[in-house]
CSV table of C-alpha atoms in Angstrom, one decimal:
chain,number,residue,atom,x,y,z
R,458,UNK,CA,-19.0,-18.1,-31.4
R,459,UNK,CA,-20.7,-20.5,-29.0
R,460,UNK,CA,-20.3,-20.4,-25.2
R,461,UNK,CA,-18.7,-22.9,-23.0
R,462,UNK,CA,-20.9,-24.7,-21.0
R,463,UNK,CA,-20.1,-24.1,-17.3
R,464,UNK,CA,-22.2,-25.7,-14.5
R,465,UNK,CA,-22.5,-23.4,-11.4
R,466,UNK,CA,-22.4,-26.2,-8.5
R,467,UNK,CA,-23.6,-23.8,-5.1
R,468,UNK,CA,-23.7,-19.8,-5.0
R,469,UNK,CA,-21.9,-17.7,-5.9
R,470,UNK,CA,-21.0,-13.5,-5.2
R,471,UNK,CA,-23.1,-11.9,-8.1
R,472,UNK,CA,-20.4,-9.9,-9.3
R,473,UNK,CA,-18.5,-13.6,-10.1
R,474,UNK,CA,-21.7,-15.1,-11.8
R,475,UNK,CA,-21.6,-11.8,-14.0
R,476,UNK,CA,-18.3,-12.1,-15.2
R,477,UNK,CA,-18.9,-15.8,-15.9
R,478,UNK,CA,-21.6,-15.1,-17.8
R,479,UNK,CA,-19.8,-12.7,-19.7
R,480,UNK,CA,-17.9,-15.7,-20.9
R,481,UNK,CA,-19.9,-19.0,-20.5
R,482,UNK,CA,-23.4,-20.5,-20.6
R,483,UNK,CA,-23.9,-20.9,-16.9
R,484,UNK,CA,-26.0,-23.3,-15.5
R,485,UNK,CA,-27.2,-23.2,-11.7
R,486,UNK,CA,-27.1,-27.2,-10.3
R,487,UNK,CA,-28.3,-25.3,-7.0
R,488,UNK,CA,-31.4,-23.7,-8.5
R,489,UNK,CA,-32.6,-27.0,-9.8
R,490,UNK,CA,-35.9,-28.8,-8.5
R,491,UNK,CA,-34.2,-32.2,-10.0
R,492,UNK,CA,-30.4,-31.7,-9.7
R,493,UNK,CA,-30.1,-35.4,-10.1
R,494,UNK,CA,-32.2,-35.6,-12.9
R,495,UNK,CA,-30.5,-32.9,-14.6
R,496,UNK,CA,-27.3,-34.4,-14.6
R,497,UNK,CA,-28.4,-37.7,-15.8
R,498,UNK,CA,-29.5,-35.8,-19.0
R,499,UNK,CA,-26.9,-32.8,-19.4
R,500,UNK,CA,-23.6,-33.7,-17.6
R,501,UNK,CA,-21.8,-34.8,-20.9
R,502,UNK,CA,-22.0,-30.7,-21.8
R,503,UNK,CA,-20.1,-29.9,-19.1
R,504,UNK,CA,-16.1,-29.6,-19.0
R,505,UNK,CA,-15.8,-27.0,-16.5
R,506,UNK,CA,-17.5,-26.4,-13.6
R,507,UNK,CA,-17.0,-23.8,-10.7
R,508,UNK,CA,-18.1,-24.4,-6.6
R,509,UNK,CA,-16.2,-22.6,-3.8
R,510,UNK,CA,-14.8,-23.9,-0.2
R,511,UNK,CA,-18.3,-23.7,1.0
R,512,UNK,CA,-19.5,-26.2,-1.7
R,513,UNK,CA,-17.3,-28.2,-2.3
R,514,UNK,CA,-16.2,-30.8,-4.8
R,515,UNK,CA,-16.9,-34.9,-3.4
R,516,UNK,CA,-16.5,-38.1,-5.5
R,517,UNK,CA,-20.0,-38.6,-5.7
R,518,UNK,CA,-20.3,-35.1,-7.9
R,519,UNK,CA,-17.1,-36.1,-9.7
R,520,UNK,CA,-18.7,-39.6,-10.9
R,521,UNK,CA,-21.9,-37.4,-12.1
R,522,UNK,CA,-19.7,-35.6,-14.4
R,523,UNK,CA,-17.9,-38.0,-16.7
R,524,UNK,CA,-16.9,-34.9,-19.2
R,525,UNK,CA,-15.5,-32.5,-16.6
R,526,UNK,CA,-12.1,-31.6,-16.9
R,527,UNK,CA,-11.7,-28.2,-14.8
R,528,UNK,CA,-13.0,-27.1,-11.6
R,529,UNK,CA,-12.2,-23.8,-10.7
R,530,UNK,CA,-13.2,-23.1,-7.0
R,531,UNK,CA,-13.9,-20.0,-4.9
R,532,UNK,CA,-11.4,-20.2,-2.2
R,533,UNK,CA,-8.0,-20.7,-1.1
R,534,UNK,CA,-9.0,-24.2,1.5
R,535,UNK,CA,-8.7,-27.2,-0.2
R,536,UNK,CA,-10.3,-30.1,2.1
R,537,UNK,CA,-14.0,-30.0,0.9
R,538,UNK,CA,-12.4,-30.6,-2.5
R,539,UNK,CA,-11.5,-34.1,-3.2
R,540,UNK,CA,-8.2,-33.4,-4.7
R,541,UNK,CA,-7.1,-37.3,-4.9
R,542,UNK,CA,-10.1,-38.5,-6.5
R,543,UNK,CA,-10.0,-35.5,-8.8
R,544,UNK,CA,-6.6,-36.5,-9.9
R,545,UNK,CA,-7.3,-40.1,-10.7
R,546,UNK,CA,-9.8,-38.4,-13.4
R,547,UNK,CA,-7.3,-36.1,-14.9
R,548,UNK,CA,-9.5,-33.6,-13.4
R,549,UNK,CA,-8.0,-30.0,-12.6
R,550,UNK,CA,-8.5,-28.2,-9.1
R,551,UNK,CA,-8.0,-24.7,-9.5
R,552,UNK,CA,-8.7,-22.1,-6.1
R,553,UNK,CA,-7.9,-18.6,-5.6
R,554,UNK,CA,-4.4,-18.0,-3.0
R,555,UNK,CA,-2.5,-15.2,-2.3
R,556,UNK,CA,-5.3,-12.7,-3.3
R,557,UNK,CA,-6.5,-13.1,-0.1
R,558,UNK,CA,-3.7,-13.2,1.9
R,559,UNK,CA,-3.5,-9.8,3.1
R,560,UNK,CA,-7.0,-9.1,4.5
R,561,UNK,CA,-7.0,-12.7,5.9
R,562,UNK,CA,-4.0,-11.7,7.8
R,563,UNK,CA,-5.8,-8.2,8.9
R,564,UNK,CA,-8.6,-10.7,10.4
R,565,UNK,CA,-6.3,-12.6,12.2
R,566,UNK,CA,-4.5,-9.2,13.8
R,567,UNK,CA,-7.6,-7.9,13.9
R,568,UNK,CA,-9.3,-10.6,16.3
R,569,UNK,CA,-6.1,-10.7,18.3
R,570,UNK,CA,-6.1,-7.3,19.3
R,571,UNK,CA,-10.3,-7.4,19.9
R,572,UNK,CA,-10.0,-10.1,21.9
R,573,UNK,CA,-7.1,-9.0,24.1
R,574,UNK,CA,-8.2,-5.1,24.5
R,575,UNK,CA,-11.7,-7.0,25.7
R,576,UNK,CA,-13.2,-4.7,22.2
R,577,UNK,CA,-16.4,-6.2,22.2
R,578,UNK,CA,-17.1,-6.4,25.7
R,579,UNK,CA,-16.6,-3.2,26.4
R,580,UNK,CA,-18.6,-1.6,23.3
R,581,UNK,CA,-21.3,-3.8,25.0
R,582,UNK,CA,-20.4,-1.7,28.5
R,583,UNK,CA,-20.7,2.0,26.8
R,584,UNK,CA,-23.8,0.3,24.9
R,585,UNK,CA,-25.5,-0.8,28.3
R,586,UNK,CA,-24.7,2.4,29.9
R,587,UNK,CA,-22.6,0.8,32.5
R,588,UNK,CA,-20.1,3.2,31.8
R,589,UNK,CA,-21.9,6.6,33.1
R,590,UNK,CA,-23.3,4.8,35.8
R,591,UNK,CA,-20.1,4.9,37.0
R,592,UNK,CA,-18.3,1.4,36.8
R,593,UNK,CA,-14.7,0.8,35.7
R,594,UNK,CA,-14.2,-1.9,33.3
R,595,UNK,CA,-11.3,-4.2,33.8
R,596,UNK,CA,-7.9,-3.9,32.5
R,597,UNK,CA,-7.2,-5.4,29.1
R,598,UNK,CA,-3.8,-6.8,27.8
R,599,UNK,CA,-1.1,-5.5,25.3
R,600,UNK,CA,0.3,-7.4,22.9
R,601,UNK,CA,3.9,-5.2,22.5
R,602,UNK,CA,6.7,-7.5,23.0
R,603,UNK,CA,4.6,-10.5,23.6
R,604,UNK,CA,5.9,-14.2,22.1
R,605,UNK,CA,3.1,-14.8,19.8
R,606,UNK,CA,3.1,-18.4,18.2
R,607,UNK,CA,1.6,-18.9,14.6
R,608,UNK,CA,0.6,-23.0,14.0
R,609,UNK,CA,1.2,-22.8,10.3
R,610,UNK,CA,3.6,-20.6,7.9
R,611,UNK,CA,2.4,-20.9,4.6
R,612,UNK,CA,1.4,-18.0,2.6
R,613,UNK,CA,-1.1,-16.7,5.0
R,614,UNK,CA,1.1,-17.2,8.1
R,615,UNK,CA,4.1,-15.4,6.8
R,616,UNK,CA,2.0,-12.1,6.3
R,617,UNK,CA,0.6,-12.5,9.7
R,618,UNK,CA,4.3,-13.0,10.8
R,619,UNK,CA,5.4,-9.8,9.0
R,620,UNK,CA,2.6,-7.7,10.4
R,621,UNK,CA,2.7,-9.1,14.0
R,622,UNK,CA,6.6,-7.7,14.2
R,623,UNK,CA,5.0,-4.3,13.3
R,624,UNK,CA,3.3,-4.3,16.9
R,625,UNK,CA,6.5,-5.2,18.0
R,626,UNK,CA,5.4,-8.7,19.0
R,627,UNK,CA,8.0,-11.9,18.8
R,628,UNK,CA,7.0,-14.5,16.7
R,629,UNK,CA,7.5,-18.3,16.9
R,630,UNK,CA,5.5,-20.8,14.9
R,631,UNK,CA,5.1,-24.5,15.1
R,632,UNK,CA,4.9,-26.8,11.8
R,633,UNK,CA,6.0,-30.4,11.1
R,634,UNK,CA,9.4,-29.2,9.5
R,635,UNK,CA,11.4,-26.8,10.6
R,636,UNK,CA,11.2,-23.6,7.5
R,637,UNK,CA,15.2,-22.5,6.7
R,638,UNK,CA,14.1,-19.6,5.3
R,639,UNK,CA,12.5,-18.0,8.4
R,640,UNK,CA,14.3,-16.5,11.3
R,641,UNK,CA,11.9,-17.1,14.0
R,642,UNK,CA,12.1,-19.8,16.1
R,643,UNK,CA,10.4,-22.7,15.6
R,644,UNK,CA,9.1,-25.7,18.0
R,645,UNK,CA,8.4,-29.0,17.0
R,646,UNK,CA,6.8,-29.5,20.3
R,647,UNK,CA,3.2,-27.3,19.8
R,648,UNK,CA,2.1,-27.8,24.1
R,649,UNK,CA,5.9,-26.5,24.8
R,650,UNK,CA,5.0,-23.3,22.2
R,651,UNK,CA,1.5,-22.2,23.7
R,652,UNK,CA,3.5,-22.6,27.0
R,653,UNK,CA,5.8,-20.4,26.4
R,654,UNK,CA,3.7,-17.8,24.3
R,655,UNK,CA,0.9,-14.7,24.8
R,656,UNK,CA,-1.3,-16.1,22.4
R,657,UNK,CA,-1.2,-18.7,19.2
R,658,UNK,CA,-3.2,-18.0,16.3
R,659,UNK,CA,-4.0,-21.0,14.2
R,660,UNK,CA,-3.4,-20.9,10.7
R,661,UNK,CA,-3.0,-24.3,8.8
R,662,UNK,CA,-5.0,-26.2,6.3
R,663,UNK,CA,-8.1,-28.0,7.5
R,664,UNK,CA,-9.2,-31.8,6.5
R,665,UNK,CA,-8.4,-35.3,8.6
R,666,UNK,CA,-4.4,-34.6,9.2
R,667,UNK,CA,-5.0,-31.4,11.2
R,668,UNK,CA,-8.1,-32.4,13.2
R,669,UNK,CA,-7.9,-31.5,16.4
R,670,UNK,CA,-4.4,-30.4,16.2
R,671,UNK,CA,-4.9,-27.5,18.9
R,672,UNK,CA,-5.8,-29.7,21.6
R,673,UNK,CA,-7.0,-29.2,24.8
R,674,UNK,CA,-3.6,-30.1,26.2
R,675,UNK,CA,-2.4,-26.8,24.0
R,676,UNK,CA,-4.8,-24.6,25.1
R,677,UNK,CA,-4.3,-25.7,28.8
R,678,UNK,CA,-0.4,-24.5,28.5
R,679,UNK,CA,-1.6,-21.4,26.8
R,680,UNK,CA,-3.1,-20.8,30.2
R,681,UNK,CA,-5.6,-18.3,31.5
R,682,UNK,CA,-3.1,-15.1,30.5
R,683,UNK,CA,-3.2,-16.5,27.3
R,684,UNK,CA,-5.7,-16.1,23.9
R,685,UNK,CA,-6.1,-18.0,20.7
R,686,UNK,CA,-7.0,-17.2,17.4
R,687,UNK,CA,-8.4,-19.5,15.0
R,688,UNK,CA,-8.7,-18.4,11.7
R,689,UNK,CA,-7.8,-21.7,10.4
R,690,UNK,CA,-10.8,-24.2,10.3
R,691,UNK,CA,-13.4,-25.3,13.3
R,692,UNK,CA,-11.8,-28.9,12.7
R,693,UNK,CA,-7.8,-28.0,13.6
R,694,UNK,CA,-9.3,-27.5,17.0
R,695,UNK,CA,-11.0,-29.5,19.9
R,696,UNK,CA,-14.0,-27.3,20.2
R,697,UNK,CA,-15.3,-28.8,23.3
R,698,UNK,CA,-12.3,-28.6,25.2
R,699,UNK,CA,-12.0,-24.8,23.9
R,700,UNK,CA,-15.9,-24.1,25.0
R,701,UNK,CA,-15.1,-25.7,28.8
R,702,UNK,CA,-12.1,-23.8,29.1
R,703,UNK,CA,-13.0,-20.7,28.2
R,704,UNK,CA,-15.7,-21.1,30.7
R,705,UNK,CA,-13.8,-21.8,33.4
R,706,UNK,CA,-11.1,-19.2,32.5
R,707,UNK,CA,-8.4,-21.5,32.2
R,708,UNK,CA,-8.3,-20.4,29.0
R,709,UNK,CA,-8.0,-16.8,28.7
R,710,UNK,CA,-9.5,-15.4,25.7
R,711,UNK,CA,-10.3,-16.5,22.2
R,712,UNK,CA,-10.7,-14.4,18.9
R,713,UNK,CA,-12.7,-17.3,16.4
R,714,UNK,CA,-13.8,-16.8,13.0
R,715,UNK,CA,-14.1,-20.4,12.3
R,716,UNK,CA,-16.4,-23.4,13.6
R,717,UNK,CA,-16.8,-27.0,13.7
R,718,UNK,CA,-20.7,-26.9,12.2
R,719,UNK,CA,-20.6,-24.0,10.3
R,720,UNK,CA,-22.8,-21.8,10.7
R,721,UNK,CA,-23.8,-23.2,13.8
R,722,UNK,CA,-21.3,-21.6,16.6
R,723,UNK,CA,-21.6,-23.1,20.2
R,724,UNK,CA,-24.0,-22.1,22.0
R,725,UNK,CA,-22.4,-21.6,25.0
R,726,UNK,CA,-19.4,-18.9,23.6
R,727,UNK,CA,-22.7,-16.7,23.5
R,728,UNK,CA,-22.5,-15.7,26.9
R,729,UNK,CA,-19.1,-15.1,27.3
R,730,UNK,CA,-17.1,-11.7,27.6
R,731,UNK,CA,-13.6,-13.2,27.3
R,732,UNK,CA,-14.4,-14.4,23.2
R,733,UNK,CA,-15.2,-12.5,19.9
R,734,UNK,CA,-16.8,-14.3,17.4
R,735,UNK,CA,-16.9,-13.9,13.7
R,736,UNK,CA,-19.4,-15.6,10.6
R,737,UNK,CA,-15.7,-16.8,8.7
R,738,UNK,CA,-14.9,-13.6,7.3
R,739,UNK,CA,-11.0,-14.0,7.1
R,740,UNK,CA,-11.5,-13.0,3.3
R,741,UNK,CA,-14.8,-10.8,3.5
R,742,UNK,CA,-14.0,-7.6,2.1
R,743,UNK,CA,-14.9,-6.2,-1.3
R,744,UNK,CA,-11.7,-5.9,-2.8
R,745,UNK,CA,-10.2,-9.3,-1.7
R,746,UNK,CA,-13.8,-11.0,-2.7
R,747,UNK,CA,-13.5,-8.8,-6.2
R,748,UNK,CA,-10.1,-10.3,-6.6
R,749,UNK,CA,-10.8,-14.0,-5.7
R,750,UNK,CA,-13.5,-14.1,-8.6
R,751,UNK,CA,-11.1,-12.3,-11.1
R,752,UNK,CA,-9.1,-15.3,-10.5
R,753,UNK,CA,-11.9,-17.7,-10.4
R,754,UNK,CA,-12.3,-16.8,-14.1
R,755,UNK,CA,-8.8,-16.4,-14.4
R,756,UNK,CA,-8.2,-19.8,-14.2
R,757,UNK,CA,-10.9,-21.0,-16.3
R,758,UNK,CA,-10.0,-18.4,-19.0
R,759,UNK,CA,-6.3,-19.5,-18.7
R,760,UNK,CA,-7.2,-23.1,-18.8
R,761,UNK,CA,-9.4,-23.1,-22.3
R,762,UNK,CA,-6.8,-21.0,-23.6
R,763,UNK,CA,-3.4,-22.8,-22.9
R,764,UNK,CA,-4.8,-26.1,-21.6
């Protein structure tokens, strides 16, 4: 029996282009020379294609593709994905939640804790020897029965939640309407949360209606005791408000796994003690990855079979 035709629109993990060459006739857009030109002849073949939050889905692609029913993406985030345009072309957007939800939570404790007990910096202090020439390092702080404030409760957010009581922590969380089937607290007003809390760890979908939603007004009421996490996207943030205050040490510390201009970090966190910085690895482990490609396929699979 013939294959399916799937186009391959950016990279993939090579264990996911395996399996979905197991099952389909892949074709790599990336790898060609003429990507342009190969569409212009070929795009009627394809009704599925696969891309991931890195690639991403835009109108422009969509037009290119006049046969394409199913995309099936590599990735829980949505907002490189043009959903809305996708849907005016019966289109289906398919990603890969809860899967990930777990380890993406561990990142998000993980950073937390590394930032507050000063991890990093004080590898860097044994590392440098500092440490038998005599010197103390500073104190670092505990997060035990510490307000922390999550901005976002989705899927994601709730496991953070659940673990954060497990270091006996107090959570609050901050989202445009108020969740009834929570019992923390929540605050409409996000400056009057970071006010009142240790740290806040960002966790909310990226894209044009949570730009700059931690701003530096938030960050200043977090205060110099405090530290954020951002495990969210670069964009929910001001980043230069978060660069100047972290320099100045009104705001405390920062545990960031996400950017602005990925993979392009600023500059200036590079010299800093008081933030831990991570290449967006919320997800990165093997078996999360392994399970975000079973569902990659899974969704295609599922979709040629039931429609």
């Amino acid at each position: 029996m013939e294959k399916q035709p799937l186009l391959l629109l950016g990279p993939l993990m090579p264990y996911l282009t395996e399996e979905l060459e197991k099952r389909y006739t892949i074709e790599k857009l990336y790898e060609e020379t003429d990507a342009l030109g190969f569409l212009q002849q070929n795009a009627e073949r394809f009704r599925a294609a696969v891309t991931s939050t890195f690639t991403g889905l835009k109108a422009d692609m969509i037009d290119l593709l006049p046969a394409l029913e199913i995309v099936s993406s590599f990735g829980v985030g949505t907002d490189s994905l043009d959903i809305a345009y996708a849907e005016t072309k019966g289109i289906k957007i398919a990603n890969t939640p809860d899967v990930l939800n777990e380890d993406t939570a561990n990142m998000a404790i993980t950073l937390l804790l590394a930032a507050t007990r000063d991890i990093v910096a004080n590898d860097r202090f044994v590392r440098e020897g500092r440490w038998t020439r005599g010197e103390t390092p500073p104190l670092a702080l505990g997060i035990e029965g510490k307000k922390i404030g999550l901005v976002g409760l989705g899927r994601i957010g709730s496991v953070i939640a659940r673990k954060l009581t497990a270091f006996g922590c107090e959570v609050v969380y901050h989202t445009r309407n108020k969740k009834h089937d929570v019992s923390y607290e929540h605050y409409q007003d996000l400056v009057e949360m970071a006010r009142r809390c240790s740290a806040v760890i960002a966790i909310l979908p990226g894209g044009d209606a949570t730009k700059g939603v931690i701003s530096r007004d938030v960050l200043q009421a977090l205060g110099p005791e405090g530290t954020f996490v951002n495990i969210a996207r670069g964009t929910v943030v001001d980043e230069t408000a978060l660069v100047e205050l972290l320099q100045s040490g009104e705001l405390g510390r920062a545990g960031l796994d996400v950017f602005v201009d990925e993979p392009n970090a600023p500059e200036a966190l590079f010299a800093l003690n008081n933030v831990v910085l991570q290449p967006h690895m919320g997800s990165a482990t093997v078996e999360t990855r392994k399970a975000m490609a079973d569902r990659v396929v899974s969704n295609l699979d599922n979709y040629f079979s039931t429609k």
